[in-house]
Coordinates of N, CA, C and O in Angstrom, one line a residue:
M1 N -21.7 380.4 27.3 CA -20.5 379.3 27.6 C -22.0 378.5 28.8 O -21.7 377.5 28.9
K2 N -22.0 379.1 29.6 CA -23.6 378.5 30.3 C -24.6 377.7 29.6 O -24.8 376.2 30.1
P3 N -25.2 378.0 28.7 CA -25.9 376.8 27.9 C -25.4 375.9 27.4 O -26.1 374.8 27.3
T4 N -24.2 376.2 26.8 CA -23.6 374.8 26.3 C -23.2 373.9 27.3 O -23.2 372.4 27.2
L5 N -22.6 374.2 28.3 CA -22.4 373.4 29.5 C -23.2 372.8 30.1 O -23.4 371.4 30.8
L6 N -24.7 373.5 30.2 CA -25.6 372.6 30.6 C -26.4 371.6 29.6 O -26.6 370.6 30.1
F7 N -26.2 371.8 28.1 CA -26.5 370.7 27.4 C -25.9 369.8 27.2 O -26.2 368.7 27.1
C8 N -24.5 370.0 27.5 CA -23.4 368.9 27.3 C -23.7 367.9 28.7 O -23.6 366.7 28.6
S9 N -23.7 368.4 30.2 CA -24.4 367.7 31.1 C -25.4 366.9 30.9 O -25.5 365.8 31.8
A10 N -26.6 367.5 30.7 CA -27.9 367.1 30.2 C -27.7 366.1 29.1 O -28.1 364.7 29.5
L11 N -26.9 366.0 28.3 CA -26.2 364.9 27.2 C -25.8 363.5 27.9 O -26.2 362.5 27.7
L12 N -24.6 364.0 28.7 CA -24.1 362.9 29.4 C -25.0 362.2 30.5 O -24.9 361.2 30.8
L13 N -25.9 362.8 31.2 CA -26.8 362.3 31.8 C -27.8 361.1 31.0 O -28.5 360.2 31.8
L14 N -28.6 361.6 29.9 CA -29.2 361.1 29.3 C -28.2 359.7 28.7 O -28.8 358.7 28.7
A15 N -27.2 359.6 28.2 CA -26.3 359.0 27.8 C -26.2 357.7 28.9 O -26.2 356.5 28.7
S16 N -26.0 358.2 30.2 CA -25.8 357.3 31.0 C -27.0 356.7 31.7 O -26.7 355.6 32.2
C17 N -28.4 357.2 31.3 CA -29.6 356.3 31.9 C -30.1 355.4 30.7 O -31.1 355.1 31.1
S18 N -29.2 355.4 29.4 CA -29.9 355.0 28.3 C -30.1 353.6 29.0 O -29.1 353.0 29.2
S19 N -31.0 352.4 27.8 CA -31.0 351.1 28.2 C -29.9 350.3 27.6 O -28.9 351.0 26.6
P20 N -29.3 349.4 28.2 CA -28.2 348.8 27.7 C -28.2 348.3 26.2 O -29.2 348.0 25.9
K21 N -27.3 348.4 25.8 CA -27.1 347.9 24.3 C -26.1 346.5 24.1 O -26.6 346.2 23.0
T22 N -25.8 345.9 25.1 CA -25.1 344.7 24.7 C -26.0 343.9 25.9 O -26.2 344.2 26.9
T23 N -25.8 342.5 25.9 CA -26.2 341.5 27.0 C -25.3 341.8 27.9 O -26.3 341.6 29.3
A24 N -24.0 342.1 28.0 CA -23.2 342.2 28.8 C -23.6 343.0 29.7 O -24.1 343.3 31.2
Q25 N -23.8 344.4 29.4 CA -24.7 345.5 30.2 C -26.0 345.4 30.7 O -26.1 345.9 31.6
F26 N -26.9 344.7 30.2 CA -28.1 344.3 30.8 C -28.1 343.3 31.6 O -28.5 343.7 32.7
Y27 N -27.3 342.4 31.7 CA -26.9 341.7 32.9 C -26.3 342.6 34.1 O -26.5 341.9 35.1
Q28 N -25.2 342.9 33.6 CA -24.8 343.9 34.8 C -25.8 344.9 35.3 O -25.4 345.1 36.9
A29 N -26.5 345.3 34.7 CA -27.6 346.6 35.4 C -28.7 346.0 36.2 O -29.4 346.7 37.0
H30 N -28.8 344.3 35.5 CA -30.3 344.2 36.8 C -30.0 342.8 37.3 O -30.7 342.4 38.1
K31 N -28.4 342.3 37.5 CA -28.3 341.2 38.3 C -28.5 341.1 39.5 O -28.4 340.5 40.4
K32 N -28.1 342.7 40.3 CA -28.3 342.8 41.7 C -29.8 343.4 42.4 O -30.1 343.8 43.0
R33 N -30.6 343.1 41.4 CA -32.0 343.7 41.7 C -32.7 342.5 42.6 O -32.4 341.8 42.7
P34 N -33.4 343.5 43.7 CA -34.1 342.4 44.6 C -34.9 341.2 43.8 O -36.2 341.6 43.2
G35 N -35.0 339.7 44.1 CA -35.5 339.0 43.5 C -34.6 338.4 42.8 O -35.8 337.3 41.8
V36 N -33.9 338.7 42.1 CA -33.1 338.0 40.9 C -32.3 337.4 41.3 O -31.0 337.7 42.5
T37 N -31.8 335.9 40.8 CA -30.8 335.0 41.3 C -29.8 335.2 40.0 O -30.5 335.0 38.5
N38 N -28.7 335.5 39.9 CA -28.0 335.3 38.7 C -26.6 334.6 38.8 O -26.3 333.9 40.0
F39 N -26.6 333.8 37.9 CA -25.1 332.9 37.8 C -24.4 333.3 36.2 O -24.9 333.3 35.6
Q40 N -23.2 333.3 36.7 CA -22.4 333.0 35.3 C -21.1 331.8 35.5 O -20.7 331.9 36.4
L41 N -21.1 331.0 34.4 CA -19.9 330.2 34.3 C -19.1 330.5 33.3 O -19.7 330.6 32.0
P42 N -17.8 330.3 33.5 CA -16.8 330.9 32.2 C -16.6 329.7 31.5 O -16.9 328.3 31.7
G43 N -16.3 329.8 30.1 CA -15.8 328.9 28.9 C -15.3 327.8 29.7 O -15.7 326.8 28.8
W44 N -14.3 327.8 29.8 CA -13.3 326.7 30.3 C -13.9 325.9 31.4 O -13.7 324.5 31.0
A45 N -14.8 326.7 32.0 CA -15.7 325.2 33.2 C -16.5 324.4 32.3 O -16.9 323.3 32.7
V46 N -17.2 324.9 31.4 CA -18.3 323.9 30.1 C -17.4 323.3 29.8 O -18.1 321.9 29.5
W47 N -16.6 323.9 28.9 CA -15.6 323.0 27.8 C -14.8 321.5 28.9 O -14.9 320.6 28.6
L48 N -14.4 322.0 30.3 CA -14.1 320.9 31.1 C -14.8 320.0 31.6 O -14.8 318.7 31.5
T49 N -16.0 320.5 31.7 CA -16.9 319.5 32.5 C -17.7 319.0 31.5 O -17.7 317.6 31.4
G50 N -17.7 319.2 30.2 CA -18.2 318.6 29.0 C -17.6 317.7 28.8 O -18.0 316.4 28.2
G51 N -16.0 317.4 28.5 CA -15.3 316.7 28.4 C -15.0 315.7 29.4 O -14.9 314.3 28.6
I52 N -15.4 315.9 30.5 CA -15.1 315.1 31.5 C -16.4 313.9 31.3 O -16.1 312.7 31.5
V53 N -17.9 314.5 31.5 CA -18.8 313.8 31.1 C -19.0 312.9 29.6 O -19.3 311.8 29.8
Y54 N -18.4 313.3 28.5 CA -18.0 313.1 27.7 C -17.0 311.7 27.3 O -17.9 310.7 26.8
N55 N -16.2 311.8 27.8 CA -15.4 310.4 28.2 C -15.8 309.5 28.8 O -15.3 308.1 29.2
S56 N -17.1 309.7 30.0 CA -17.0 308.8 31.1 C -18.7 308.1 30.6 O -19.0 307.4 31.3
T57 N -19.0 308.5 29.5 CA -20.5 308.3 29.2 C -20.1 307.3 28.1 O -19.8 307.5 27.1
K58 N -21.1 306.3 27.9 CA -21.4 305.4 27.0 C -22.5 305.8 26.0 O -22.6 305.1 25.3
N59 N -23.6 306.3 26.4 CA -24.8 306.6 26.0 C -24.3 307.4 24.6 O -23.8 308.7 24.5
E60 N -24.6 307.2 23.4 CA -24.7 307.8 22.0 C -25.5 309.2 22.2 O -24.7 310.2 21.3
E61 N -26.7 309.2 22.8 CA -27.1 310.7 22.8 C -26.5 311.7 23.7 O -26.8 312.5 23.1
T62 N -25.9 311.0 24.7 CA -25.4 312.2 25.5 C -24.2 312.5 24.8 O -23.9 313.7 24.6
K63 N -23.9 312.1 24.5 CA -22.1 312.4 23.3 C -22.5 313.0 22.3 O -21.9 313.9 22.2
A64 N -23.9 313.0 21.8 CA -24.0 313.5 20.5 C -24.3 315.1 21.2 O -23.9 316.3 20.4
A65 N -25.0 315.1 21.9 CA -25.6 316.5 22.5 C -24.1 316.9 23.3 O -24.2 318.3 23.2
L66 N -23.3 316.5 24.0 CA -22.0 317.0 24.4 C -21.4 317.7 23.5 O -20.1 318.3 23.5
R67 N -21.2 317.0 22.1 CA -20.9 317.8 20.9 C -20.8 318.8 20.9 O -20.0 320.1 20.7
I68 N -22.0 319.5 21.0 CA -22.5 320.6 20.9 C -22.2 321.6 22.1 O -21.8 322.9 21.9
A69 N -22.2 321.1 23.4 CA -22.2 321.6 24.3 C -20.9 322.2 24.7 O -20.2 323.0 25.4
R70 N -19.8 321.3 24.2 CA -18.6 321.6 24.3 C -17.7 322.7 23.2 O -16.7 323.6 23.7
K71 N -18.9 323.3 22.6 CA -18.7 324.3 21.9 C -19.4 325.5 22.5 O -19.2 326.6 21.9
V72 N -20.0 325.6 24.1 CA -20.2 326.7 24.4 C -19.4 327.5 25.1 O -18.6 326.5 26.1
G73 N -19.1 328.6 25.2 CA -18.1 329.3 25.7 C -19.0 329.9 27.3 O -19.6 329.2 27.8
K74 N -18.7 331.2 27.4 CA -19.1 331.9 28.6 C -20.9 331.6 28.7 O -21.5 331.8 27.5
L75 N -21.3 331.4 29.9 CA -22.5 331.6 30.2 C -23.2 332.5 31.1 O -22.5 332.3 32.6
R76 N -24.0 333.4 30.8 CA -24.8 334.1 31.7 C -26.3 333.6 32.0 O -26.9 333.3 31.2
L77 N -26.5 333.2 33.5 CA -28.2 333.1 33.5 C -28.6 334.0 34.7 O -28.0 334.4 35.4
M78 N -29.7 334.5 34.4 CA -30.6 335.6 35.6 C -31.9 335.2 35.3 O -32.6 335.0 34.3
A79 N -32.1 334.9 36.2 CA -33.9 334.7 36.6 C -34.7 335.1 37.8 O -33.9 335.6 38.5
S80 N -35.8 335.7 37.9 CA -36.7 335.6 39.2 C -37.6 334.8 38.7 O -38.3 334.6 37.8
E81 N -38.3 334.7 40.3 CA -39.5 333.9 40.2 C -40.4 334.4 41.2 O -40.1 335.1 42.1
G82 N -42.2 334.5 40.6 CA -42.7 335.1 41.7 C -43.2 336.6 41.5 O -44.1 337.2 41.7
A83 N -42.1 337.2 40.5 CA -42.2 338.8 40.7 C -41.5 339.1 39.0 O -40.6 338.4 38.9
R84 N -42.1 340.2 38.7 CA -41.1 340.8 37.6 C -40.4 341.8 37.9 O -41.1 343.3 37.9
P85 N -39.3 341.9 38.2 CA -38.3 342.9 38.7 C -37.8 343.9 37.6 O -37.3 345.0 37.8
I86 N -38.0 343.4 36.1 CA -37.5 344.5 35.1 C -38.9 344.7 34.5 O -39.5 343.6 33.8
P87 N -39.1 346.0 34.5 CA -40.3 346.3 33.6 C -40.5 345.8 32.2 O -38.9 346.1 31.4
T88 N -41.5 345.9 31.4 CA -41.8 345.7 30.5 C -41.0 346.4 29.3 O -40.0 346.1 28.3
E89 N -41.1 347.9 29.7 CA -40.6 348.6 28.5 C -39.2 348.8 28.4 O -38.5 348.9 27.4
Q90 N -38.6 348.3 29.7 CA -36.6 348.3 30.2 C -36.5 347.0 28.9 O -35.7 346.7 28.1
I91 N -37.4 345.6 29.1 CA -37.1 344.6 28.2 C -37.0 344.8 26.8 O -36.5 344.6 25.9
N92 N -38.3 345.8 26.4 CA -38.6 346.1 24.9 C -37.6 347.0 24.3 O -37.1 346.7 23.3
Q93 N -36.7 347.9 25.3 CA -35.7 348.9 24.6 C -34.6 347.8 24.4 O -33.7 348.0 23.7
F94 N -34.3 347.0 25.2 CA -33.2 346.3 25.1 C -33.4 345.1 24.1 O -32.2 345.3 23.4
M95 N -34.4 344.8 24.0 CA -34.5 343.9 22.5 C -34.2 344.7 21.4 O -33.6 344.1 20.5
G96 N -34.7 346.0 21.4 CA -34.9 346.6 20.3 C -32.8 347.3 20.0 O -32.8 347.2 19.0
N97 N -32.4 347.4 21.3 CA -31.1 347.7 20.8 C -30.3 346.8 20.9 O -29.2 346.6 20.0
I98 N -30.3 345.5 21.0 CA -29.7 343.9 20.5 C -29.9 343.6 19.2 O -29.1 343.4 18.2
K99 N -31.2 343.9 18.9 CA -31.4 343.7 17.4 C -30.4 344.5 16.2 O -29.9 344.4 15.0
Q100 N -30.5 345.9 16.7 CA -29.8 347.2 16.2 C -28.0 346.6 16.1 O -27.6 347.0 15.3
N101 N -27.5 345.7 16.8 CA -26.4 345.1 17.2 C -26.1 344.1 17.0 O -25.0 343.3 17.1
G102 N -26.8 343.9 16.1 CA -26.9 342.4 14.9 C -27.4 341.0 15.4 O -27.2 339.8 14.4
Y103 N -28.4 341.0 16.7 CA -29.2 339.8 16.8 C -30.3 339.7 15.9 O -30.9 340.6 15.3
E104 N -30.5 338.5 15.7 CA -31.6 338.0 14.5 C -32.4 337.1 15.6 O -32.1 336.2 16.2
D105 N -33.7 337.1 15.1 CA -34.8 336.3 16.1 C -34.7 335.2 15.5 O -34.7 334.5 13.9
L106 N -34.6 334.0 16.2 CA -34.5 332.5 15.8 C -36.0 332.0 15.8 O -36.7 331.1 15.0
L107 N -36.6 332.8 17.0 CA -37.9 332.0 17.7 C -38.7 333.0 18.7 O -37.9 333.8 19.3
Q108 N -39.7 333.5 18.2 CA -40.8 334.2 18.9 C -41.8 333.6 19.4 O -42.7 333.3 18.6
V109 N -42.4 333.2 20.6 CA -43.5 333.0 21.2 C -44.3 333.8 21.6 O -44.0 333.9 22.8
K110 N -45.1 333.9 22.1 CA -46.4 334.7 22.5 C -47.4 334.3 22.8 O -48.1 333.3 21.9
D111 N -48.2 333.6 24.4 CA -49.1 333.1 24.4 C -49.8 334.3 26.0 O -49.7 333.9 27.3
G112 N -50.6 334.9 25.6 CA -51.1 336.1 26.9 C -50.1 336.9 27.3 O -49.7 337.6 26.1
S113 N -50.1 336.9 28.3 CA -48.7 337.6 28.7 C -47.1 337.1 28.8 O -46.3 337.7 29.2
S114 N -47.0 335.7 28.6 CA -45.8 335.1 28.2 C -45.5 335.6 27.1 O -46.0 335.4 25.9
T115 N -44.0 335.4 27.3 CA -43.2 335.9 25.7 C -41.8 334.9 25.9 O -41.2 335.1 26.9
V116 N -41.3 334.4 24.9 CA -40.3 333.7 24.7 C -40.0 334.0 23.7 O -40.2 334.1 22.3
N117 N -38.1 334.4 23.5 CA -37.7 335.4 22.6 C -36.2 334.1 22.2 O -35.6 334.0 23.4
I118 N -36.0 333.5 21.3 CA -34.6 333.1 21.4 C -34.0 334.0 19.8 O -34.4 333.8 19.1
L119 N -32.7 334.5 20.3 CA -32.1 335.3 19.3 C -30.4 335.0 18.9 O -29.8 334.5 20.2
A120 N -30.4 335.1 18.0 CA -28.3 334.7 17.9 C -28.1 335.9 16.9 O -28.5 336.6 16.5
R121 N -26.4 335.6 17.4 CA -26.1 336.7 16.5 C -24.8 335.6 15.7 O -24.2 335.1 16.8
D122 N -24.3 335.6 14.3 CA -23.7 334.9 13.8 C -22.5 335.5 13.1 O -22.8 336.7 12.6
R123 N -21.8 334.5 12.8 CA -20.6 335.3 11.9 C -19.8 334.1 11.1 O -19.4 333.0 12.0
R124 N -19.5 334.1 10.2 CA -18.8 332.9 9.1 C -19.5 331.8 9.4 O -18.8 330.5 9.8
N125 N -20.9 331.7 9.4 CA -21.6 330.6 9.5 C -21.4 329.6 10.9 O -21.6 328.4 11.1
K126 N -21.4 330.4 11.9 CA -21.4 330.3 13.1 C -22.0 330.8 14.2 O -22.2 332.2 13.8
I127 N -22.8 330.5 15.0 CA -23.5 331.1 16.5 C -22.8 331.4 17.0 O -22.1 330.8 17.6
R128 N -22.1 333.1 17.3 CA -21.2 333.3 18.3 C -22.2 333.7 19.4 O -21.4 333.6 20.3
N129 N -23.3 334.1 19.4 CA -24.0 334.6 20.6 C -25.5 334.0 20.5 O -26.2 334.5 19.3
L130 N -26.0 333.7 21.5 CA -27.5 332.8 21.4 C -28.1 333.4 22.7 O -27.5 333.7 23.9
L131 N -29.1 334.1 22.8 CA -29.7 335.1 23.8 C -31.2 334.1 24.0 O -32.0 334.0 22.8
L132 N -31.8 333.8 25.1 CA -33.2 333.1 25.3 C -33.6 334.1 26.5 O -32.9 334.3 27.7
L133 N -34.4 334.5 26.1 CA -35.3 335.4 27.2 C -37.0 335.1 27.3 O -37.5 335.1 25.9
V134 N -37.2 334.8 28.9 CA -38.3 334.4 28.9 C -38.8 335.5 29.9 O -38.5 335.3 30.7
S135 N -39.8 336.0 29.7 CA -40.6 337.0 30.5 C -42.4 336.6 30.6 O -42.8 336.5 29.6
D136 N -42.8 336.8 31.9 CA -44.2 336.6 31.9 C -44.6 337.7 33.0 O -43.5 338.2 33.9
E137 N -45.7 337.4 33.5 CA -46.1 338.1 35.0 C -45.6 337.4 36.1 O -45.2 337.9 37.3
D138 N -45.3 336.2 36.5 CA -44.5 335.3 37.2 C -43.2 335.0 37.1 O -42.8 335.1 38.2
G139 N -42.2 335.8 36.4 CA -41.2 335.4 36.4 C -40.2 336.0 35.2 O -41.0 336.6 34.0
F140 N -39.0 335.9 35.3 CA -38.3 336.4 34.2 C -36.8 335.4 33.7 O -36.7 335.2 34.9
V141 N -36.5 335.2 32.9 CA -35.4 334.2 32.3 C -34.4 335.0 31.6 O -35.1 335.2 30.6
F142 N -33.3 334.9 31.8 CA -32.4 335.6 30.5 C -31.2 334.8 30.9 O -30.5 334.2 31.6
I143 N -30.9 334.2 29.8 CA -29.7 333.2 29.2 C -29.1 333.7 28.1 O -29.7 333.8 27.1
D144 N -27.4 333.6 28.2 CA -26.8 334.0 27.4 C -25.5 333.6 27.1 O -24.7 333.2 28.0
L145 N -25.1 332.9 26.4 CA -24.3 332.1 25.4 C -23.3 332.5 24.7 O -24.0 333.0 23.5
K146 N -22.4 332.6 24.8 CA -21.5 332.9 23.8 C -20.9 331.5 23.6 O -20.7 330.4 24.2
S147 N -20.8 331.3 21.7 CA -20.3 329.9 21.4 C -19.9 329.9 20.0 O -19.7 331.2 19.7
R148 N -19.5 328.6 19.3 CA -18.7 328.6 18.7 C -19.2 327.6 17.6 O -18.8 326.6 16.8
I149 N -20.9 327.3 17.3 CA -21.4 326.5 17.3 C -22.0 326.7 15.5 O -22.5 327.8 15.3
K150 N -21.8 325.6 14.8 CA -21.7 325.9 13.3 C -23.4 325.2 13.2 O -23.9 324.5 13.7
Y151 N -24.0 325.7 12.3 CA -25.3 325.3 11.7 C -25.6 324.1 11.1 O -26.4 323.6 11.7
D152 N -24.3 324.0 10.5 CA -24.2 322.2 10.0 C -23.9 321.2 11.5 O -24.8 320.5 11.0
E153 N -23.6 321.6 12.4 CA -23.5 320.7 13.9 C -25.2 320.8 14.4 O -25.5 319.5 14.7
I154 N -25.5 321.8 14.1 CA -26.8 321.8 14.6 C -28.0 320.8 13.9 O -28.7 319.8 14.4
S155 N -27.6 321.0 13.0 CA -28.4 320.2 11.7 C -28.2 318.7 11.8 O -29.0 317.8 11.7
D156 N -26.7 318.4 11.9 CA -26.2 316.7 12.5 C -26.6 316.2 13.4 O -27.4 315.3 13.9
L157 N -27.3 317.0 14.4 CA -27.7 316.9 16.1 C -28.7 316.8 15.8 O -29.6 315.6 16.0
I158 N -30.1 317.3 15.1 CA -31.4 317.1 14.7 C -31.1 315.8 14.2 O -32.5 315.2 14.1
N159 N -30.6 315.8 12.8 CA -30.8 314.6 12.0 C -30.7 313.5 12.7 O -30.9 312.0 13.1
F160 N -29.7 313.5 13.8 CA -29.0 312.1 14.6 C -30.5 311.6 15.5 O -30.6 310.7 15.6
F161 N -30.9 312.9 16.1 CA -32.5 312.5 17.2 C -33.5 311.9 16.3 O -34.1 310.9 16.8
L162 N -33.4 312.3 15.1 CA -34.6 311.8 14.0 C -34.7 310.9 13.6 O -35.5 309.7 13.6
N163 N -33.3 310.4 13.1 CA -32.8 308.9 12.7 C -33.0 307.9 13.7 O -33.3 306.8 13.6
R164 N -32.6 308.0 15.2 CA -32.9 307.2 16.2 C -34.2 307.2 16.6 O -34.7 305.9 16.8
D165 N -35.0 308.3 16.6 CA -36.5 307.9 16.7 C -37.2 307.1 15.5 O -38.3 306.4 15.9
K166 N -36.7 307.3 14.3 CA -37.2 306.3 13.3 C -37.0 305.1 13.7 O -37.7 304.2 13.5
A167 N -35.6 304.6 14.1 CA -34.9 303.3 14.4 C -35.8 302.6 15.3 O -36.5 301.6 15.2
E168 N -36.1 303.4 16.3 CA -37.0 303.1 17.7 C -38.3 302.6 17.0 O -39.1 301.6 17.3
E169 N -39.1 303.5 16.1 CA -40.5 303.1 16.0 C -40.3 301.6 14.7 O -41.2 301.2 15.2
Q170 N -39.4 301.5 14.3 CA -39.4 300.6 13.4 C -38.9 299.2 14.6 O -39.3 298.3 13.9
E171 N -38.6 299.2 15.4 CA -38.3 298.2 16.2 C -39.3 297.9 17.3 O -39.4 296.6 17.4
E172 N -40.4 298.7 17.2 CA -41.5 298.7 17.9 C -42.5 298.3 17.1 O -43.3 297.1 18.0
T173 N -42.7 298.3 15.7 CA -43.2 297.3 14.6 C -43.1 296.5 14.9 O -42.0 296.2 14.1
P174 N -43.8 295.5 14.8 CA -43.5 294.1 14.8 C -43.2 293.4 13.1 O -44.4 294.1 12.7
A175 N -42.3 292.7 12.6 CA -41.9 292.8 11.1 C -43.4 291.3 11.0 O -43.8 291.1 11.4
D176 N -43.7 291.7 9.2 CA -45.1 290.8 9.4 C -44.4 289.2 9.0 O -43.0 289.5 8.5
E177 N -44.7 288.7 9.7 CA -44.3 287.1 9.7 C -44.7 286.5 8.3 O -46.1 286.5 8.2
P178 N -44.1 285.4 7.7 CA -44.6 284.9 6.9 C -45.2 283.7 7.4 O -45.3 283.1 8.3
P179 N -46.2 283.5 6.4 CA -47.7 282.9 6.6 C -46.7 281.4 6.8 O -46.0 280.9 6.4
A180 N -47.4 280.7 7.5 CA -47.4 279.3 8.1 C -47.2 278.4 7.1 O -48.2 278.6 6.0
D181 N -46.7 277.2 6.5 CA -46.7 276.3 5.6 C -47.8 275.4 5.9 O -47.8 274.7 7.0
N182 N -48.7 275.6 5.3 CA -49.9 274.6 5.1 C -50.3 273.7 4.5 O -51.2 272.9 4.2
R183 N -49.2 273.1 4.1 CA -48.8 272.0 2.7 C -48.9 270.6 3.5 O -48.6 270.5 4.4
P184 N -50.0 270.0 2.8 CA -50.2 268.4 3.5 C -48.6 267.8 3.6 O -48.0 267.9 2.3
R185 N -48.4 267.0 4.5 CA -47.2 266.2 4.6 C -47.4 264.7 3.7 O -48.2 264.5 3.7
A186 N -46.3 264.6 3.0 CA -46.2 263.4 2.4 C -46.0 262.1 3.1 O -45.3 262.3 3.8

């Protein structure tokens, strides 16, 4: 009886000490660490402020970006500057756990000791969760978004800005002027 009880209590302790398996657990586990600044914005606040700015601006570029921003729900931000309060092995364990929970790499960039990861979890052709994780010797940034952004909407936004850039380039290059009429006058 005692060995079984000892085994169960050891298993319970190990389970409680395991690394976070979701972004919410990771945020809750590390937001109170010394040197960490955290911020959480509810989805209704993002939607409301995006709508107010959208209705008050005349700039088409801003409106195009705000159409996407209005589809962002809850936002969690956690950052530290000047030190890395979260050990690299804990970050790596967390990355492994969320990849098992359906997150996929969209972008990963490594430069020396700096690493940038952008991961997403999608369902029905919509990005439901987006995670940005930046880690280097001097700091750490964690941004977690809940969203309902369609891939087509991202493609439309990219095409909007590409077409705008092409139109600006065409305006900057002067059109070929027709040659002057050098015929003698009668």
